[in-house]
PDB file of C-alpha atoms in Angstrom:
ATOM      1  CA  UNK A 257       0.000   0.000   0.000  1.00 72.00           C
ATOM      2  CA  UNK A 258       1.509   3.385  -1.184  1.00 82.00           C
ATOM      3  CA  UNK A 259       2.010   5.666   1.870  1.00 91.00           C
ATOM      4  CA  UNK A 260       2.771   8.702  -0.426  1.00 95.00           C
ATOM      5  CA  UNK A 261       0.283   8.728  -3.866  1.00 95.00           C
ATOM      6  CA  UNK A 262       0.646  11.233  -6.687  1.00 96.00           C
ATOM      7  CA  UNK A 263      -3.080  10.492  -8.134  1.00 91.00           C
ATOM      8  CA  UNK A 264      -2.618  12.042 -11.570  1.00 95.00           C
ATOM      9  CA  UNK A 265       0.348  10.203 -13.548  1.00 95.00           C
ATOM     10  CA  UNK A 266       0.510  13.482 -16.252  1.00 97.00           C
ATOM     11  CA  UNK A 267      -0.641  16.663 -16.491  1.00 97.00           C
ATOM     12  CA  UNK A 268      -0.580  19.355 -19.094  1.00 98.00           C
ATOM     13  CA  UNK A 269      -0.588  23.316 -19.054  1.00 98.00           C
ATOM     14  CA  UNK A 270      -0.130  26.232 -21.192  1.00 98.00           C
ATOM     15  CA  UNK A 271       3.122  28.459 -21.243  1.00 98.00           C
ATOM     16  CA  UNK A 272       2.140  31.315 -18.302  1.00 98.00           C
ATOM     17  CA  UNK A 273      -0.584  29.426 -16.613  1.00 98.00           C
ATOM     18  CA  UNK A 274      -0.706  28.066 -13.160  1.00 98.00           C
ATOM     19  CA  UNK A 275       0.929  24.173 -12.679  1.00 98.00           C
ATOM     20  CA  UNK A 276      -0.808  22.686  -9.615  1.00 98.00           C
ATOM     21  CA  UNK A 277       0.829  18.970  -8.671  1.00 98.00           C
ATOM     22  CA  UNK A 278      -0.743  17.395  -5.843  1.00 98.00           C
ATOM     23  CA  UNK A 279       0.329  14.878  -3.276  1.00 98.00           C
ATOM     24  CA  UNK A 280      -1.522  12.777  -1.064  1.00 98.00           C
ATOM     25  CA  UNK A 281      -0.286  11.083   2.129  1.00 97.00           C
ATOM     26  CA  UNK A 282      -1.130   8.263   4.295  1.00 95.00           C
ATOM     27  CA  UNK A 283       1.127   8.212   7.552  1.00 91.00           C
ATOM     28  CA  UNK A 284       0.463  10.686   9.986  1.00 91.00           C
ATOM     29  CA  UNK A 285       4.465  10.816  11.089  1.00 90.00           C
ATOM     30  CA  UNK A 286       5.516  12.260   8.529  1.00 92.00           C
ATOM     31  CA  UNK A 287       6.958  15.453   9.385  1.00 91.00           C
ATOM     32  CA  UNK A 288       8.878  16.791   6.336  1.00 92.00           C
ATOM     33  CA  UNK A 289       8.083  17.044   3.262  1.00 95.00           C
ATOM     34  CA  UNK A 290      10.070  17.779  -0.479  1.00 94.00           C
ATOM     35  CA  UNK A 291       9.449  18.163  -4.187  1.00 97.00           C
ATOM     36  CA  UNK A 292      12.322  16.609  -6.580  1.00 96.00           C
ATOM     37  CA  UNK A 293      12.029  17.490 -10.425  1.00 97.00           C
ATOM     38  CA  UNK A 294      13.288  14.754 -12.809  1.00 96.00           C
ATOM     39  CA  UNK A 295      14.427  14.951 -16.719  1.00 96.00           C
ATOM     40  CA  UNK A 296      14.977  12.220 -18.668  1.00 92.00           C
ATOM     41  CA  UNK A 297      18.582   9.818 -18.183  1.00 90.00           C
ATOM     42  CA  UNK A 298      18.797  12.465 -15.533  1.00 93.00           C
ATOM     43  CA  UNK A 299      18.932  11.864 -11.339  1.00 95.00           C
ATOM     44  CA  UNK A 300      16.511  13.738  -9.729  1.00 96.00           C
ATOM     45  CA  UNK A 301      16.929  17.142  -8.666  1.00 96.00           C
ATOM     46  CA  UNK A 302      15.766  18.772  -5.500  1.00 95.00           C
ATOM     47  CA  UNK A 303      13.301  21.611  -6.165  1.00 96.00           C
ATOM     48  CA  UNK A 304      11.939  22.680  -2.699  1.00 96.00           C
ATOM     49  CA  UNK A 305      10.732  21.377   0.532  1.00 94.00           C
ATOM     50  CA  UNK A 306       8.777  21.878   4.036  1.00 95.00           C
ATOM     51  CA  UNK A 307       8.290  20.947   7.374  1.00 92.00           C
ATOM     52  CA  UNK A 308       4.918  20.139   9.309  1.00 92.00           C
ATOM     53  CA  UNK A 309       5.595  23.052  11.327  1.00 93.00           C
ATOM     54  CA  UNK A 310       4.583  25.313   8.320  1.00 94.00           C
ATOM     55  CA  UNK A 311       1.828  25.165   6.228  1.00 96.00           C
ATOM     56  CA  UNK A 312       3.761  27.217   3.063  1.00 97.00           C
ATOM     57  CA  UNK A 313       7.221  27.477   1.981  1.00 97.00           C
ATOM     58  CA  UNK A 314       8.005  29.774  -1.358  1.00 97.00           C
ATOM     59  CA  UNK A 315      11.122  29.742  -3.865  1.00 96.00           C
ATOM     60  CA  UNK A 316      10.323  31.670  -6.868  1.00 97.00           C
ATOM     61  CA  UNK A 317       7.986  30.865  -8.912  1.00 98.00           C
ATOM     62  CA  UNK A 318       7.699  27.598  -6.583  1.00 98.00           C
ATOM     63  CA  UNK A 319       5.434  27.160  -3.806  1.00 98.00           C
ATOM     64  CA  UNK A 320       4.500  24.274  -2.039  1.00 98.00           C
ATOM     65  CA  UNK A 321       1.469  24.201   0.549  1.00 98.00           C
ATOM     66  CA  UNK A 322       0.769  21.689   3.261  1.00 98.00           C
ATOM     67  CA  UNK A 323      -2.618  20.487   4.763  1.00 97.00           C
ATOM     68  CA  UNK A 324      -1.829  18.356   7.343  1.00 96.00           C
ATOM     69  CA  UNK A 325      -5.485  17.557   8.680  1.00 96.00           C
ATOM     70  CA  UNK A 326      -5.965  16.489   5.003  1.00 97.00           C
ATOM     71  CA  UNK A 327      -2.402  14.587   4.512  1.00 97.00           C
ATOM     72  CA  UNK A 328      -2.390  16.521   1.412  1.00 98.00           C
ATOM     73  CA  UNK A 329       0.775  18.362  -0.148  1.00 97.00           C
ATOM     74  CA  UNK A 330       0.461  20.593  -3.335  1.00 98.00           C
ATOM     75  CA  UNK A 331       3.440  22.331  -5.383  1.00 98.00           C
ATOM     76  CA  UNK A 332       2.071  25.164  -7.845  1.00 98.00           C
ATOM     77  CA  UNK A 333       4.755  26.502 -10.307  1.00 98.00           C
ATOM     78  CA  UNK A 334       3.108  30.242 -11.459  1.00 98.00           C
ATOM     79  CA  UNK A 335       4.140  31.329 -13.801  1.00 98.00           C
ATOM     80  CA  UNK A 336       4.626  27.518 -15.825  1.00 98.00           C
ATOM     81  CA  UNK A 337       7.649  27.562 -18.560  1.00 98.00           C
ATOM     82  CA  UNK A 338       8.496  24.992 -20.979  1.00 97.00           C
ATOM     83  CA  UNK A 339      11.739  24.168 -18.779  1.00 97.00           C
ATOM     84  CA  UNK A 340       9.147  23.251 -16.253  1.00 98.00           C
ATOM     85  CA  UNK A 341       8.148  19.927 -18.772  1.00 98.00           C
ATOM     86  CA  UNK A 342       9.852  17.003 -16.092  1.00 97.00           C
ATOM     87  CA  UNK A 343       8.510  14.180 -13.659  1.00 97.00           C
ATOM     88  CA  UNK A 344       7.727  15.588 -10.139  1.00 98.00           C
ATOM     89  CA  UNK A 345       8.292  13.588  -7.080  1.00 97.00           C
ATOM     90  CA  UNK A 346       6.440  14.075  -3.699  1.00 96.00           C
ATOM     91  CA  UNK A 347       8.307  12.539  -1.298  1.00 94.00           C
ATOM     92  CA  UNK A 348       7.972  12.169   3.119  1.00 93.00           C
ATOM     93  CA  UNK A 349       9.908  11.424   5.819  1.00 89.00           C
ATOM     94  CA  UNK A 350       9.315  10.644   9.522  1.00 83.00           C
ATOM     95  CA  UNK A 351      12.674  10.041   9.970  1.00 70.00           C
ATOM     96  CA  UNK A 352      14.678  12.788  11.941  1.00 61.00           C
ATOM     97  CA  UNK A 353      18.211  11.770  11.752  1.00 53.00           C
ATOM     98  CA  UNK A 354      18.110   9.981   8.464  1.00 59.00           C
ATOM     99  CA  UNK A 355      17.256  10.616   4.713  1.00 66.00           C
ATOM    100  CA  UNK A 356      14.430   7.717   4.463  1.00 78.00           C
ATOM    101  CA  UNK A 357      12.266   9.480   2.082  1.00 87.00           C
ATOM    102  CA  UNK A 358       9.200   7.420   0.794  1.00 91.00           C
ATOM    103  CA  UNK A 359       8.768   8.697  -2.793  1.00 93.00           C
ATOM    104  CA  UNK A 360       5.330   9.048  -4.565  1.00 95.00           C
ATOM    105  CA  UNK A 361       5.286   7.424  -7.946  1.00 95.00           C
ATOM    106  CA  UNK A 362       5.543  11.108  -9.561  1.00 96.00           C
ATOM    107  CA  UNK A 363       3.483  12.973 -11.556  1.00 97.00           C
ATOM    108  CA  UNK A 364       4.531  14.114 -15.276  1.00 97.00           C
ATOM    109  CA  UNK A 365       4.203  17.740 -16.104  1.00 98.00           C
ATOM    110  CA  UNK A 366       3.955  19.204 -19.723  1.00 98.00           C
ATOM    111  CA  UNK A 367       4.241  22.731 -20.028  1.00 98.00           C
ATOM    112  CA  UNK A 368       3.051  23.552 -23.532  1.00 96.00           C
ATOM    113  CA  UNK A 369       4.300  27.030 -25.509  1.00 91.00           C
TER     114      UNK A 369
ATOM    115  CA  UNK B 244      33.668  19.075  -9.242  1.00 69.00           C
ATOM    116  CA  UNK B 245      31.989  16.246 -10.741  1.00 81.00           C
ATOM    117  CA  UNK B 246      28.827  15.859  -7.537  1.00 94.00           C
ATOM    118  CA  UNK B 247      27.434  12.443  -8.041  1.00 97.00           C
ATOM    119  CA  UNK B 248      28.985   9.932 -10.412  1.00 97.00           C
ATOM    120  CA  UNK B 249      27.690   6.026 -11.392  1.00 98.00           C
ATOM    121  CA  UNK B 250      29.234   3.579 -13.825  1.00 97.00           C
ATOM    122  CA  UNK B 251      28.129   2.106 -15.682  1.00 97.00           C
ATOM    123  CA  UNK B 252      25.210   3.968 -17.280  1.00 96.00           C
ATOM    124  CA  UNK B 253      23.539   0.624 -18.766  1.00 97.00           C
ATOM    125  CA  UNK B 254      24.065  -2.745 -18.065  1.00 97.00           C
ATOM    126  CA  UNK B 255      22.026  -6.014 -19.307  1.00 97.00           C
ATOM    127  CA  UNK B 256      23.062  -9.372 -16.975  1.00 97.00           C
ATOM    128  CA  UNK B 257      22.025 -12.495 -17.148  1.00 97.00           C
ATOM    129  CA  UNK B 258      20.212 -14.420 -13.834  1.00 98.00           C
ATOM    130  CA  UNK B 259      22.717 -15.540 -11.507  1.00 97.00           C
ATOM    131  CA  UNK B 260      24.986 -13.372 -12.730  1.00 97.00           C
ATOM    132  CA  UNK B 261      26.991 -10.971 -10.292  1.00 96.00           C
ATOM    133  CA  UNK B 262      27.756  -7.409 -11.061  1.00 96.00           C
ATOM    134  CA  UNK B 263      28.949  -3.943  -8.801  1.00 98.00           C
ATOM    135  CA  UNK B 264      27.159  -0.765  -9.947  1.00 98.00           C
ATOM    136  CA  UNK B 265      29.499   2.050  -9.113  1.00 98.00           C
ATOM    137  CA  UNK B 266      28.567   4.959  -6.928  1.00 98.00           C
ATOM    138  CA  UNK B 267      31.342   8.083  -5.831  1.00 98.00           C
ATOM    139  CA  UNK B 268      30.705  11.733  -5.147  1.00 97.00           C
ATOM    140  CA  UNK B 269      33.862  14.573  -4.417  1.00 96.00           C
ATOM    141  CA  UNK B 270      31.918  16.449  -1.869  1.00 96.00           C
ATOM    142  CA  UNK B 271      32.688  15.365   1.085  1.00 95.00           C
ATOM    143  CA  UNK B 272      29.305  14.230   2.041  1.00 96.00           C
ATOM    144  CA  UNK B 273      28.935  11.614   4.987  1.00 95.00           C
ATOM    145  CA  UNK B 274      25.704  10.279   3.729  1.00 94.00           C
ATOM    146  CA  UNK B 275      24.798   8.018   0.939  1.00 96.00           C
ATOM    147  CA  UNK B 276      22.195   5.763  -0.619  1.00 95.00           C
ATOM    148  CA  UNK B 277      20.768   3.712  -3.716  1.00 97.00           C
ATOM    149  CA  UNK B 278      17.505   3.817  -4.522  1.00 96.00           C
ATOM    150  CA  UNK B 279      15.701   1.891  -7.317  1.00 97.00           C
ATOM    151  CA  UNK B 280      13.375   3.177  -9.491  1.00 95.00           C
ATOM    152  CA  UNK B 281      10.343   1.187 -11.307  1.00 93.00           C
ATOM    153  CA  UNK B 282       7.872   1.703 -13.625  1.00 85.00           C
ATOM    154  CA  UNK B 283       4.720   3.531 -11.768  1.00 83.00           C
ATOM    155  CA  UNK B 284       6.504   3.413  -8.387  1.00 86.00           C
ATOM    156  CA  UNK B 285       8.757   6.685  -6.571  1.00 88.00           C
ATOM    157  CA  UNK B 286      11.967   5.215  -5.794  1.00 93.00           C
ATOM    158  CA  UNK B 287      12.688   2.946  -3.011  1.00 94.00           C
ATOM    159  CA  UNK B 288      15.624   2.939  -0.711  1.00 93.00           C
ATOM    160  CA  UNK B 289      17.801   0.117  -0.922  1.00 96.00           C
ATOM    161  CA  UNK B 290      20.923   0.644   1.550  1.00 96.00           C
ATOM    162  CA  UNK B 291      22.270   3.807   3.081  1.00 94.00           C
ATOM    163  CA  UNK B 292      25.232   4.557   4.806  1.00 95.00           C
ATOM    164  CA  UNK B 293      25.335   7.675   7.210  1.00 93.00           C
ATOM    165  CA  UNK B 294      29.776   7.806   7.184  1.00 94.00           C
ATOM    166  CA  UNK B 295      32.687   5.334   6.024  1.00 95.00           C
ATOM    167  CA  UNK B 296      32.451   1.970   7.619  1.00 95.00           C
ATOM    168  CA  UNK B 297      28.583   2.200   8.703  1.00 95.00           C
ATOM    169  CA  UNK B 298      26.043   0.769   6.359  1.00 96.00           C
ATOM    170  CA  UNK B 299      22.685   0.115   6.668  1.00 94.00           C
ATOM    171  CA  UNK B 300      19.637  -1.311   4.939  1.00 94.00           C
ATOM    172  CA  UNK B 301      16.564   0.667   3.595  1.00 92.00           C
ATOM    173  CA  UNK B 302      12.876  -0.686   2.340  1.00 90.00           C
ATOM    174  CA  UNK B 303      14.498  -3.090  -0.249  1.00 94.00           C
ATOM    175  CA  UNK B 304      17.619  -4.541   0.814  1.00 96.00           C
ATOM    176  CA  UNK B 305      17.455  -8.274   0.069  1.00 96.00           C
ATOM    177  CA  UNK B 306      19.479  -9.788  -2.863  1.00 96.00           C
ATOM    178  CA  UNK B 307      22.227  -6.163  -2.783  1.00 98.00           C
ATOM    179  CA  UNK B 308      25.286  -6.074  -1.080  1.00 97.00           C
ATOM    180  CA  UNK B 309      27.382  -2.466   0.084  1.00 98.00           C
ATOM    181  CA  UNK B 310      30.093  -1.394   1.737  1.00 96.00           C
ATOM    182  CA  UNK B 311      31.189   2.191   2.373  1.00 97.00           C
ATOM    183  CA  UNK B 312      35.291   1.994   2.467  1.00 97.00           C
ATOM    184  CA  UNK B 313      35.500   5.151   1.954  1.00 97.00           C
ATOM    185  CA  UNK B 314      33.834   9.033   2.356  1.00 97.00           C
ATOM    186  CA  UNK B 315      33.944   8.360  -1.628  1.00 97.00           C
ATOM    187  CA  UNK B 316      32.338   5.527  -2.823  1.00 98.00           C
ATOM    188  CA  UNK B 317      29.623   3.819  -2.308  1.00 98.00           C
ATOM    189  CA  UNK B 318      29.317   0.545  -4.402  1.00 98.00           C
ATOM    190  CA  UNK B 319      26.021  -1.686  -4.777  1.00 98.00           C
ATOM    191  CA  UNK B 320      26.595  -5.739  -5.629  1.00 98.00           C
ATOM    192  CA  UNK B 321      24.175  -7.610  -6.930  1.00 97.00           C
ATOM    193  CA  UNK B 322      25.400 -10.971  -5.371  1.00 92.00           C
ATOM    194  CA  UNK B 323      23.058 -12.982  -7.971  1.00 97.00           C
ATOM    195  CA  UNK B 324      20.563 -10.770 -10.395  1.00 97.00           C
ATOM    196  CA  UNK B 325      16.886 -12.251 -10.886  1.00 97.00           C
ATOM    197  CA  UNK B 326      14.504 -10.474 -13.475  1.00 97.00           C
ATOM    198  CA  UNK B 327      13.095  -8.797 -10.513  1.00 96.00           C
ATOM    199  CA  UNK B 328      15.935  -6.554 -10.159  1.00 97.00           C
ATOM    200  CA  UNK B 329      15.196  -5.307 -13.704  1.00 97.00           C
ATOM    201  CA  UNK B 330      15.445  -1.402 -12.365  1.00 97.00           C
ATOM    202  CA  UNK B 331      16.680   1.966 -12.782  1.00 97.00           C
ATOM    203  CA  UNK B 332      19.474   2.161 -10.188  1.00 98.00           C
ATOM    204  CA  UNK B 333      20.457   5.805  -8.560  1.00 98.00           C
ATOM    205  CA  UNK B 334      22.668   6.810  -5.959  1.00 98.00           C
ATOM    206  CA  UNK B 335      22.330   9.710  -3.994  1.00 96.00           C
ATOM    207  CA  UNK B 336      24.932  11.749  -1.059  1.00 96.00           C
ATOM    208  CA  UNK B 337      23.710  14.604   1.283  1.00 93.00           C
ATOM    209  CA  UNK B 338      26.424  16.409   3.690  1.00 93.00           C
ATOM    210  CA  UNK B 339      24.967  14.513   6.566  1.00 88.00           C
ATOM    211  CA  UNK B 340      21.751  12.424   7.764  1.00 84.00           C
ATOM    212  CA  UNK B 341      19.088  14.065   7.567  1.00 82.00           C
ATOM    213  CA  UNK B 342      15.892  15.599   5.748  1.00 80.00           C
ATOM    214  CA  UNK B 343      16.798  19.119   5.418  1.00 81.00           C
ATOM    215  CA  UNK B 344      20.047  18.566   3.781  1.00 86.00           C
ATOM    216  CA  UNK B 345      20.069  18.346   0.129  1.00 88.00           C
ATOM    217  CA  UNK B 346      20.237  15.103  -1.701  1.00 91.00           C
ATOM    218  CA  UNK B 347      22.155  15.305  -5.128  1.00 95.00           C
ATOM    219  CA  UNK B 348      21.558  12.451  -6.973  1.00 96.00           C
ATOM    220  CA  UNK B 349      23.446  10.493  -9.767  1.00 97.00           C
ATOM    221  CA  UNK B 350      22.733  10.452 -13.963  1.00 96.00           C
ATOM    222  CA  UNK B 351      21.508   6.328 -12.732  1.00 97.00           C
ATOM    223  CA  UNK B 352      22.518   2.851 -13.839  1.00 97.00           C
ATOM    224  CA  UNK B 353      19.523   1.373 -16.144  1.00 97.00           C
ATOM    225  CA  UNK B 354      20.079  -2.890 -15.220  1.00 97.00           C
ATOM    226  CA  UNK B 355      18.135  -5.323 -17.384  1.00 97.00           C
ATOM    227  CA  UNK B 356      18.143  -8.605 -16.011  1.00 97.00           C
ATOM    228  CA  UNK B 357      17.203 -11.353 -18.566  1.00 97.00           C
TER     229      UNK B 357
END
């Protein structure tokens, strides 16, 4: 049973438009939270992250909001480039000392000019 | 400054056969890990190791072998591969344990197992 789910495997938006990517979570001990934006034959690449102690953490164009009564994690990119087009990963951790992130499956994001 | 490097980028073994993916990063980072990645699925620890000479395993461990010699490198053996293990390997360092320090992952090993 997935403890982190990404419900919608692709998504597409226009050039300049909002990019909402959601993330849905199942254990309640999670307590940090990150975003990781892949290319193809590429690793993974971390994009930004937050802790349950906030509810909204902002890079840029990048901002990810938490709902922890609703286990439920979004990232909107505003405004959406081309660049944007990758696979996003949700990923969790209840784990203070260590990195053991559980991953969502990831959701892929086509940014259309 | 090369961050995270694996060798070999592809691989196709044959079951029962034995094989080391390669795993080393020049930053000086204490932690690292290999995760596998599969179709439909996030990726899934494997093994970690939090310094040199302290491994451990993660969600997936059986049938992969590591050792952490040095801060360097972090190798992965496959002590005898099974169809199963048909994956997208990647490794991945962070300055130290824990979640608010910055993974940096590698380009990943693609390992077909016939």
């Amino acid at each position: 049973d997935q403890q982190v789910k990404q419900n919608s495997p692709s998504l597409s938006v226009q050039e300049g438009r909002i990019s909402i990517l959601n993330c849905d979570y199942t254990n309640s001990m999670f307590d940090y939270f990150l975003w990781y934006k892949k290319y193809p034959a590429e690793g993974p690449t971390f994009l930004i992250s937050i802790s349950s102690i906030k509810d909204k953490n902002e890079d840029g164009r990048f901002t990810v909001f938490l709902n922890k009564s609703a286990k439920h994690l979004s990232l909107h990119i505003v405004p959406s480039q081309p660049g944007d087009s990758a696979v996003y990963f949700c990923a969790a951790s209840d784990d203070n000392y260590g990195q053991n992130f559980v991953f969502g499956p990831g959701t892929r994001l086509s940014v259309l000019p | 400054n090369a961050g995270v490097t694996q060798t070999p980028k592809f691989q196709v073994l044959k079951t029962g056969q034995s094989m080391t993916l390669q795993c080393a990063q020049d930053m000086n980072h204490e932690y690292m890990s290999w995760y596998r990645q599969d179709p439909g699925m996030g990726l899934r620890l494997i093994h970690y190791s939090v310094g040199a000479g302290i491994t451990d395993q993660g969600e997936v461990p059986n049938g992969y072998n590591v050792s952490r010699s040095t801060t360097e490198d972090f190798p992965l053996r496959l002590l005898s591969a099974a169809p199963s293990q048909t994956s997208v390997y990647f490794c991945a360092s962070s300055l130290r344990a824990g979640p608010s320090y910055e993974q940096y992952f590698g380009p990943g090993t693609r390992l077909t197992v016939t």
